[in-house]
Amino acid sequence: MFKTIKPHWYLLAIFLVGLFLRLFQLGLHPINLNRDELAVGYNSYSLTQTAHDEHGQGPWPIIFKSFGDYKLPGLIYLSYWPIKWFGLNAFSVRLPNALIGSGLILIVYFLAQEIFSKKSSALIASFFITFSFWHIIDSRAAYEPISALSLSALSYLFLLRSRRQPIWLLFSVLTLAISFFFYNSPLIFAPLIFAAYILWNRHDYNQYRPWVFISIVTLLVSIFFFMRLTAAVNQAKINTTLFSQPKIIDQINQNTHYLDLAGFPLSLARVFSNKPLLISFNLVKNYLSTFDFTYLFATGDNNPWHNLANINLGDLNLILLPLFLIGIYQLIRYRSKTVNYKFLVLLLLISPLANTISVNVPVTNRLMDFHLSIELISVYGFLALAKRMRILALFGYLSLTIYFLISYWFVFPYRLSPLWNDQAGYLMQDIYAVKDNYDHIYITPELDFGYIYFIFYNQYAPELFQRQADWINDPMARVVSLDSGKYFFDMVNLDKILLRHKPGEKLLLVNRGFRIMLENPTLVFVIKDINAQVLWKAEAVIVPQPAKL
């Protein structure tokens, strides 16, 4: 019966399931937007109202200063029409990435067809992507690396097709260039995959030399113009790389000092303790950290917005581990003419380069394509199994998937990391509801970049915000106050707060539930989590006469 069903019907069913998993309750789950999602949403909202970003830069800027991290424009501009149509809310902000992420299911089907030369293998690859833990949770957020992954995967598809029709080389380059405007990581490794694949298959491309030349020139020109357009981004991002870490310089100085104390001549000490040497050691360590199975299959990275450690899962389904290892064995032991093993090897070995130059590794943000390589190689491993073992593997895979889906929807919201700033949206709306009762409102800086929560959830008019925001002079752009001191986001100790204002003025102090600032507080409201624990509280105080301070 199943053999009579055509593959495209299976693909449609798989895609619809994947689309459902990425769109169902999109505006409600995850329950909170993280600050990067808020920034993407508000900057897009600002474009719809003023054609400028939150800092007033524009019209129609290419780079968004945001928190001083200089966000790329791709996802912000894609959010323009959903926000225009549906308003500024979680659903509108997350919708573009969810749709583009869902598109990867279809892209991987055709990519796997090019790799494995079989529609059945392509269906398995799409099936794995549909239920991938990492891809589901990250597609359900306004998360640039997922959008960039769909575009880079599409670029790989065009690259593989170019062995038969060289015009696809140009489409591959153009798609890759577009991905750069969503996230930086493809810029580091994808051109190398492109060049290495052509070089490894040079006998196939000899007859297409003009197309190869045009494509490589187009790629280099695209990289050059991207680097020129995003110079501010590159300067900001350099601080998140290994090459700019002060601790490396400190370690070099300490090691040189210890060698000097041991009697080594300074010139010899510098041979054994220098920046190129220490960076080389760290590059190797970072590269190898990518292949840490504990990270991949058990914990995820240290970013609570994008891992499942609180429900005891890693990025990848544990059943893929043996399949991946079998796939690696297949790549080493067999070189089937029907399998494009060269592409799989290049994707596996080159895609970790973005992680190699990072700090606090491994970093999932920069390993999207590497995760894709594991999924594809796992398909190769699955194909090597006997029929009964395939059934057993699918049973285990689906069992863990069911555990993930139940835990993600019904347990995950109860075990959020404090970095999620749970219920911050309700907090901001409650503050805005009582704003007219107070002369000044202080919002705790423990709510990192608290201003973005306030302006997003209250849909603060961008034109007003651009005029009223008082920015701190710091590389990490922060708003100190808003609306001529009506709202403060730099809460200091109580004595300093009281000295800032005139006697008799009414203040509202908004803090985390466990912080104590007043001995006998007048509680205005509290915000509790779903476990009935007090997360946030607002306390009223009247500035006393100077003699009573």
CSV table of C-alpha atoms in Angstrom, one decimal, residues 92-378:
chain,number,residue,atom,x,y,z
A,92,SER,CA,4.7,38.9,14.2
A,93,VAL,CA,8.4,39.0,15.3
A,94,ARG,CA,8.8,35.2,15.2
A,95,LEU,CA,6.8,34.4,12.1
A,96,PRO,CA,9.4,35.2,9.4
A,97,ASN,CA,12.1,32.9,11.0
A,98,ALA,CA,9.5,30.2,11.6
A,99,LEU,CA,8.5,30.2,7.9
A,100,ILE,CA,12.1,30.3,6.6
A,101,GLY,CA,13.1,27.6,9.1
A,102,SER,CA,10.3,25.4,7.9
A,103,GLY,CA,11.5,25.9,4.3
A,104,LEU,CA,14.7,24.0,5.3
A,105,ILE,CA,12.7,20.8,5.4
A,106,LEU,CA,12.0,21.2,1.6
A,107,ILE,CA,15.5,22.4,0.9
A,108,VAL,CA,17.1,19.5,2.7
A,109,TYR,CA,14.9,17.0,0.7
A,110,PHE,CA,16.4,18.3,-2.6
A,111,LEU,CA,19.9,18.6,-1.1
A,112,ALA,CA,19.8,15.0,0.1
A,113,GLN,CA,18.6,13.9,-3.3
A,114,GLU,CA,21.8,15.4,-4.7
A,115,ILE,CA,23.9,13.8,-2.0
A,116,PHE,CA,22.4,10.3,-1.9
A,117,SER,CA,20.7,10.0,-5.3
A,118,LYS,CA,17.6,8.5,-3.8
A,119,LYS,CA,14.2,10.0,-3.0
A,120,SER,CA,13.8,7.6,-0.1
A,121,SER,CA,17.1,8.9,1.4
A,122,ALA,CA,15.9,12.5,0.9
A,123,LEU,CA,12.7,11.8,2.7
A,124,ILE,CA,14.6,10.4,5.7
A,125,ALA,CA,16.8,13.6,5.7
A,126,SER,CA,13.7,15.8,5.7
A,127,PHE,CA,12.1,13.6,8.4
A,128,PHE,CA,15.2,14.1,10.6
A,129,ILE,CA,15.1,17.9,10.1
A,130,THR,CA,11.4,18.1,10.8
A,131,PHE,CA,11.8,16.6,14.3
A,132,SER,CA,15.2,18.0,15.1
A,133,PHE,CA,15.2,19.5,18.6
A,134,TRP,CA,17.7,22.3,17.8
A,135,HIS,CA,15.8,23.3,14.7
A,136,ILE,CA,12.4,23.3,16.2
A,137,ILE,CA,13.3,25.5,19.2
A,138,ASP,CA,15.4,27.9,17.2
A,139,SER,CA,12.9,28.2,14.4
A,140,ARG,CA,10.3,29.3,17.0
A,141,ALA,CA,12.4,32.4,17.9
A,142,ALA,CA,13.5,35.4,15.9
A,143,TYR,CA,16.9,33.8,15.5
A,144,GLU,CA,19.0,34.9,12.6
A,145,PRO,CA,21.3,31.8,12.4
A,146,ILE,CA,18.3,29.7,11.4
A,147,SER,CA,17.4,32.0,8.5
A,148,ALA,CA,21.0,32.1,7.5
A,149,LEU,CA,21.1,28.2,7.6
A,150,SER,CA,18.2,27.9,5.2
A,151,LEU,CA,19.9,30.2,2.7
A,152,SER,CA,23.3,28.5,3.0
A,153,ALA,CA,21.6,25.1,2.6
A,154,LEU,CA,20.0,26.4,-0.6
A,155,SER,CA,23.4,27.6,-1.7
A,156,TYR,CA,24.8,24.1,-1.2
A,157,LEU,CA,21.9,22.7,-3.2
A,158,PHE,CA,22.7,25.0,-6.1
A,159,LEU,CA,26.4,24.2,-5.8
A,160,LEU,CA,25.8,20.4,-6.1
A,161,ARG,CA,23.6,20.9,-9.1
A,162,SER,CA,26.2,23.0,-10.8
A,163,ARG,CA,28.2,19.8,-11.7
A,164,ARG,CA,25.5,19.2,-14.3
A,165,GLN,CA,24.5,22.8,-15.2
A,166,PRO,CA,27.1,25.4,-14.4
A,167,ILE,CA,24.7,28.3,-14.3
A,168,TRP,CA,23.7,27.0,-10.8
A,169,LEU,CA,27.2,28.2,-9.6
A,170,LEU,CA,26.0,31.8,-10.0
A,171,PHE,CA,22.8,31.1,-8.1
A,172,SER,CA,24.8,29.4,-5.4
A,173,VAL,CA,27.0,32.5,-4.9
A,174,LEU,CA,24.1,34.9,-4.9
A,175,THR,CA,22.1,32.9,-2.4
A,176,LEU,CA,25.2,32.7,-0.2
A,177,ALA,CA,25.7,36.5,-0.4
A,178,ILE,CA,22.2,37.0,0.8
A,179,SER,CA,22.8,34.8,3.8
A,180,PHE,CA,25.6,37.1,4.9
A,181,PHE,CA,23.0,39.8,5.7
A,182,PHE,CA,21.3,37.5,8.2
A,183,TYR,CA,24.2,36.2,10.2
A,184,ASN,CA,28.0,36.4,10.0
A,185,SER,CA,29.0,32.8,10.4
A,186,PRO,CA,28.4,31.7,6.7
A,187,LEU,CA,30.9,34.4,5.7
A,188,ILE,CA,33.7,32.5,7.6
A,189,PHE,CA,33.2,29.0,6.2
A,190,ALA,CA,30.7,28.8,3.3
A,191,PRO,CA,33.1,30.4,0.7
A,192,LEU,CA,35.7,27.9,1.7
A,193,ILE,CA,33.2,25.0,1.2
A,194,PHE,CA,32.3,26.5,-2.2
A,195,ALA,CA,36.0,26.8,-3.3
A,196,ALA,CA,37.1,23.5,-1.9
A,197,TYR,CA,34.2,21.6,-3.5
A,198,ILE,CA,35.0,23.0,-6.9
A,199,LEU,CA,38.7,22.3,-6.4
A,200,TRP,CA,38.1,18.7,-5.3
A,201,ASN,CA,35.8,18.1,-8.3
A,202,ARG,CA,38.1,20.1,-10.7
A,203,HIS,CA,37.9,17.4,-13.4
A,204,ASP,CA,34.1,18.0,-13.6
A,205,TYR,CA,34.5,21.8,-13.7
A,206,ASN,CA,37.3,22.0,-16.2
A,207,GLN,CA,34.7,22.3,-19.0
A,208,TYR,CA,33.0,25.1,-17.1
A,209,ARG,CA,36.0,27.4,-16.5
A,210,PRO,CA,34.2,30.6,-17.6
A,211,TRP,CA,31.3,29.9,-15.2
A,212,VAL,CA,33.8,29.1,-12.4
A,213,PHE,CA,35.7,32.3,-13.0
A,214,ILE,CA,32.6,34.5,-13.0
A,215,SER,CA,31.2,32.8,-9.9
A,216,ILE,CA,34.4,33.2,-7.9
A,217,VAL,CA,34.8,36.8,-8.9
A,218,THR,CA,31.1,37.5,-8.0
A,219,LEU,CA,31.7,35.8,-4.6
A,220,LEU,CA,34.8,37.9,-3.9
A,221,VAL,CA,33.1,41.1,-4.9
A,222,SER,CA,30.1,40.2,-2.7
A,223,ILE,CA,32.4,39.6,0.2
A,224,PHE,CA,34.2,42.9,-0.4
A,225,PHE,CA,31.0,45.0,-0.6
A,226,PHE,CA,29.5,43.2,2.4
A,227,MET,CA,32.6,43.9,4.5
A,228,ARG,CA,32.5,47.6,3.4
A,229,LEU,CA,28.8,47.9,4.2
A,230,THR,CA,29.1,46.2,7.5
A,231,ALA,CA,32.4,47.7,8.8
A,232,ALA,CA,30.6,48.7,12.1
A,233,VAL,CA,29.4,45.2,12.6
A,234,ASN,CA,32.8,43.7,12.0
A,235,GLN,CA,34.3,46.1,14.5
A,236,ALA,CA,31.7,45.1,17.1
A,237,LYS,CA,31.9,41.4,16.4
A,238,ILE,CA,35.7,41.3,16.7
A,239,ASN,CA,35.2,41.6,20.5
A,240,THR,CA,33.4,38.2,20.5
A,241,THR,CA,36.4,36.4,18.8
A,242,LEU,CA,39.4,34.8,20.2
A,243,PHE,CA,41.8,37.4,18.7
A,244,SER,CA,40.7,40.2,21.0
A,245,GLN,CA,40.6,38.5,24.4
A,246,PRO,CA,42.7,40.4,27.0
A,247,LYS,CA,43.1,37.1,29.0
A,248,ILE,CA,45.4,35.8,26.3
A,249,ILE,CA,47.7,38.8,26.7
A,250,ASP,CA,47.6,38.4,30.5
A,251,GLN,CA,48.5,34.7,30.1
A,252,ILE,CA,51.4,35.6,27.8
A,253,ASN,CA,52.8,38.2,30.3
A,254,GLN,CA,52.4,35.7,33.2
A,255,ASN,CA,54.1,32.9,31.4
A,256,THR,CA,57.0,35.2,30.2
A,257,HIS,CA,57.4,36.4,33.8
A,258,TYR,CA,57.6,32.8,35.1
A,259,LEU,CA,60.2,31.8,32.5
A,260,ASP,CA,62.2,34.9,33.3
A,261,LEU,CA,62.2,33.9,37.0
A,262,ALA,CA,63.4,30.5,36.0
A,263,GLY,CA,66.4,32.1,34.3
A,264,PHE,CA,65.3,31.9,30.7
A,265,PRO,CA,66.6,34.8,28.5
A,266,LEU,CA,63.8,37.1,27.5
A,267,SER,CA,64.2,36.4,23.8
A,268,LEU,CA,63.9,32.6,24.5
A,269,ALA,CA,61.0,33.1,26.8
A,270,ARG,CA,59.1,34.9,24.0
A,271,VAL,CA,59.7,31.9,21.8
A,272,PHE,CA,57.7,29.7,24.2
A,273,SER,CA,55.2,32.4,25.2
A,274,ASN,CA,53.8,34.6,22.4
A,275,LYS,CA,50.4,35.5,21.0
A,276,PRO,CA,50.5,33.4,17.8
A,277,LEU,CA,51.4,30.3,19.8
A,278,LEU,CA,48.7,30.7,22.4
A,279,ILE,CA,46.1,31.6,19.8
A,280,SER,CA,47.0,28.5,17.8
A,281,PHE,CA,46.5,26.3,20.8
A,282,ASN,CA,43.2,27.9,21.5
A,283,LEU,CA,42.1,27.6,17.9
A,284,VAL,CA,42.7,23.8,18.0
A,285,LYS,CA,40.9,23.5,21.3
A,286,ASN,CA,37.9,25.4,20.0
A,287,TYR,CA,37.8,23.4,16.8
A,288,LEU,CA,37.8,20.1,18.7
A,289,SER,CA,35.1,21.4,21.1
A,290,THR,CA,32.7,21.3,18.2
A,291,PHE,CA,32.8,17.5,18.2
A,292,ASP,CA,32.0,17.2,22.0
A,293,PHE,CA,29.2,14.6,22.1
A,294,THR,CA,28.1,15.8,25.5
A,295,TYR,CA,27.5,19.3,24.1
A,296,LEU,CA,25.7,17.9,21.0
A,297,PHE,CA,23.6,15.2,22.5
A,298,ALA,CA,23.2,16.0,26.2
A,299,THR,CA,23.5,19.6,27.2
A,300,GLY,CA,23.7,22.1,24.3
A,301,ASP,CA,25.8,25.3,24.8
A,302,ASN,CA,25.6,27.7,27.8
A,303,ASN,CA,23.0,30.0,26.3
A,304,PRO,CA,19.7,29.2,28.0
A,305,TRP,CA,17.7,30.8,25.2
A,306,HIS,CA,18.8,28.2,22.8
A,307,ASN,CA,19.4,25.0,24.7
A,308,LEU,CA,17.2,22.3,26.3
A,309,ALA,CA,19.4,21.5,29.4
A,310,ASN,CA,16.5,22.3,31.7
A,311,ILE,CA,14.6,19.3,30.3
A,312,ASN,CA,17.8,17.1,30.1
A,313,LEU,CA,18.2,17.1,26.4
A,314,GLY,CA,21.0,18.3,24.0
A,315,ASP,CA,20.7,19.8,20.6
A,316,LEU,CA,20.4,16.5,18.8
A,317,ASN,CA,18.3,13.4,19.3
A,318,LEU,CA,20.5,10.8,21.1
A,319,ILE,CA,19.5,8.1,18.6
A,320,LEU,CA,21.4,10.1,15.9
A,321,LEU,CA,24.7,9.4,17.8
A,322,PRO,CA,25.1,5.8,16.7
A,323,LEU,CA,23.8,6.6,13.3
A,324,PHE,CA,26.3,9.5,12.9
A,325,LEU,CA,29.2,7.2,14.0
A,326,ILE,CA,28.1,4.6,11.4
A,327,GLY,CA,27.8,7.3,8.8
A,328,ILE,CA,31.4,8.4,9.6
A,329,TYR,CA,32.5,4.8,9.2
A,330,GLN,CA,30.8,4.6,5.9
A,331,LEU,CA,32.5,7.8,4.7
A,332,ILE,CA,35.9,6.4,5.6
A,333,ARG,CA,35.4,2.8,4.6
A,334,TYR,CA,33.3,3.2,1.4
A,335,ARG,CA,33.2,5.7,-1.3
A,336,SER,CA,30.0,4.9,-3.2
A,337,LYS,CA,29.6,6.6,-6.6
A,338,THR,CA,26.0,7.2,-5.8
A,339,VAL,CA,26.8,9.2,-2.6
A,340,ASN,CA,28.4,12.7,-2.8
A,341,TYR,CA,30.8,11.9,0.1
A,342,LYS,CA,33.0,14.9,-0.8
A,343,PHE,CA,30.4,17.4,0.1
A,344,LEU,CA,29.6,15.7,3.4
A,345,VAL,CA,33.3,15.6,4.4
A,346,LEU,CA,33.7,19.3,3.5
A,347,LEU,CA,30.6,20.4,5.4
A,348,LEU,CA,31.6,18.4,8.4
A,349,LEU,CA,35.2,19.6,8.6
A,350,ILE,CA,34.9,23.2,7.4
A,351,SER,CA,31.6,24.4,9.0
A,352,PRO,CA,33.2,24.4,12.6
A,353,LEU,CA,35.6,27.2,11.6
A,354,ALA,CA,33.1,29.9,12.8
A,355,ASN,CA,33.1,28.3,16.2
A,356,THR,CA,36.9,28.0,16.2
A,357,ILE,CA,37.5,31.7,16.5
A,358,SER,CA,34.7,32.2,19.1
A,359,VAL,CA,34.9,32.6,22.9
A,360,ASN,CA,32.9,30.5,25.4
A,361,VAL,CA,32.8,27.6,23.0
A,362,PRO,CA,31.0,25.7,21.7
A,363,VAL,CA,28.6,28.3,20.5
A,364,THR,CA,25.4,26.9,18.8
A,365,ASN,CA,24.8,30.2,17.0
A,366,ARG,CA,27.8,29.5,14.9
A,367,LEU,CA,27.3,25.8,14.4
A,368,MET,CA,24.0,25.6,12.5
A,369,ASP,CA,25.6,24.2,9.3
A,370,PHE,CA,27.6,21.7,11.5
A,371,HIS,CA,24.4,20.5,13.0
A,372,LEU,CA,23.0,20.0,9.5
A,373,SER,CA,26.1,18.0,8.6
A,374,ILE,CA,25.4,15.6,11.5
A,375,GLU,CA,21.8,15.2,10.4
A,376,LEU,CA,22.9,14.3,6.8
A,377,ILE,CA,25.7,12.0,7.9
A,378,SER,CA,23.2,10.3,10.2
